[in-house]
């Protein structure tokens, strides 16, 4: 599993937000049901999305609402995002003087 937004790998049991999506016919016989898709977001992206402006598209908006609901109702998800973030910061060198410029980290902002 990977985070849909940042493509970070999410190992089994790792903290994340999962969205399950399936389609089903209503009022049509025989009733049909698509396979269920699981979409995952890491805690940082979940919090970042929830704090950010509403996305475009009705389906995106529906998912954003659900994530906001989770982020807004309990601080546990924020805490998980904070733990991940401080874990990453802990891995960085104390000074910026060892080695050259870091590769692949030129942008300091999140892309939606
Ligand atoms: Zn992510």
Coordinates of C-alpha atoms and ligand atoms in Angstrom, one line a residue:
X1 CA 0.0 0.0 0.0
X2 CA 1.1 3.5 -0.8
X3 CA -0.2 6.9 0.2
X4 CA -2.3 8.2 -2.7
X5 CA -1.0 11.7 -2.2
X6 CA 2.8 11.4 -1.4
X7 CA 3.4 7.9 -2.6
X8 CA 5.0 7.0 0.7
X9 CA 5.0 3.3 1.3
X10 CA 2.7 2.2 4.1
X11 CA 3.6 -1.0 5.8
X12 CA 1.0 -3.3 7.2
X13 CA -0.2 -2.1 10.6
X14 CA 1.3 1.4 10.0
X15 CA -0.9 4.3 11.0
X16 CA -2.9 5.6 8.0
X17 CA -6.4 6.5 6.8
X18 CA -8.1 4.0 4.5
X19 CA -11.0 4.9 2.2
X20 CA -13.0 2.1 0.8
X21 CA -14.7 2.7 -2.5
X22 CA -17.1 0.4 -4.3
X23 CA -20.0 0.9 -6.7
X24 CA -23.3 -0.8 -6.6
X25 CA -26.4 -0.7 -8.8
X26 CA -29.6 0.4 -7.2
X27 CA -33.1 -0.6 -8.4
X28 CA -31.7 -2.6 -11.2
X29 CA -31.9 -6.4 -11.3
X30 CA -29.6 -8.2 -11.0
X31 CA -27.9 -6.1 -8.5
X32 CA -24.3 -5.6 -9.4
X33 CA -21.4 -4.6 -7.2
X34 CA -18.0 -3.7 -8.2
X35 CA -14.9 -4.8 -6.4
X36 CA -13.9 -2.6 -3.5
X37 CA -10.9 -0.4 -3.8
X38 CA -8.9 0.7 -0.9
X39 CA -7.3 4.1 -1.0
X40 CA -4.8 5.0 1.7
X41 CA -3.4 8.3 3.0
X42 CA -0.5 8.6 5.5
X43 CA -1.3 10.6 8.6
X44 CA 0.6 13.7 7.4
X45 CA -1.3 13.9 4.1
X46 CA -4.6 13.3 5.9
X47 CA -4.0 16.2 8.3
X48 CA -2.5 18.4 5.5
X49 CA -5.5 17.7 3.3
X50 CA -8.0 18.3 6.1
X51 CA -6.3 21.7 6.9
X52 CA -6.1 22.7 3.3
X53 CA -8.7 24.2 1.0
X54 CA -11.5 22.1 -0.4
X55 CA -10.5 20.1 -3.6
X56 CA -12.3 20.3 -6.9
X57 CA -14.7 17.6 -7.9
X58 CA -17.7 16.2 -6.1
X59 CA -16.0 12.9 -5.3
X60 CA -12.9 14.5 -4.0
X61 CA -15.0 16.8 -1.9
X62 CA -16.9 13.9 -0.4
X63 CA -13.6 12.2 0.5
X64 CA -12.2 15.4 1.9
X65 CA -15.2 15.8 4.1
X66 CA -14.7 12.4 5.5
X67 CA -11.0 13.0 6.2
X68 CA -11.8 16.3 7.8
X69 CA -14.3 14.5 10.0
X70 CA -11.6 12.1 11.3
X71 CA -9.0 14.8 11.7
X72 CA -11.4 17.1 13.5
X73 CA -13.0 14.7 15.8
X74 CA -10.0 13.3 17.7
X75 CA -6.4 14.4 18.0
X76 CA -5.0 10.9 17.6
X77 CA -4.5 11.3 13.9
X78 CA -2.8 14.6 14.3
X79 CA -0.6 13.0 17.0
X80 CA 0.3 10.2 14.5
X81 CA 1.2 12.8 11.9
X82 CA 3.3 14.6 14.4
X83 CA 5.1 11.5 15.5
X84 CA 6.0 10.6 11.9
X85 CA 7.2 14.2 11.3
X86 CA 9.4 14.3 14.3
X87 CA 10.7 10.8 13.4
X88 CA 11.8 12.2 10.0
X89 CA 13.3 15.3 11.6
X90 CA 15.3 13.1 14.0
X91 CA 16.9 11.3 11.0
X92 CA 18.2 14.5 9.5
X93 CA 21.8 15.6 10.4
X94 CA 22.1 18.2 13.1
X95 CA 24.0 20.6 10.9
X96 CA 23.6 21.2 7.2
X97 CA 27.4 21.0 6.6
X98 CA 27.8 17.3 5.8
X99 CA 27.8 16.5 2.1
X100 CA 26.4 18.5 -0.8
X101 CA 22.8 19.4 -1.6
X102 CA 20.3 16.8 -0.9
X103 CA 18.9 15.2 -3.9
X104 CA 15.2 15.0 -4.6
X105 CA 14.3 17.4 -1.8
X106 CA 14.5 20.7 -3.6
X107 CA 10.9 21.6 -3.0
X108 CA 9.9 22.5 0.5
X109 CA 6.2 22.5 0.0
X110 CA 3.4 19.9 -0.3
X111 CA 1.8 19.5 -3.6
X112 CA -1.9 18.8 -3.6
Ligands
LIG1 ZN1 1.1 10.8 2.3

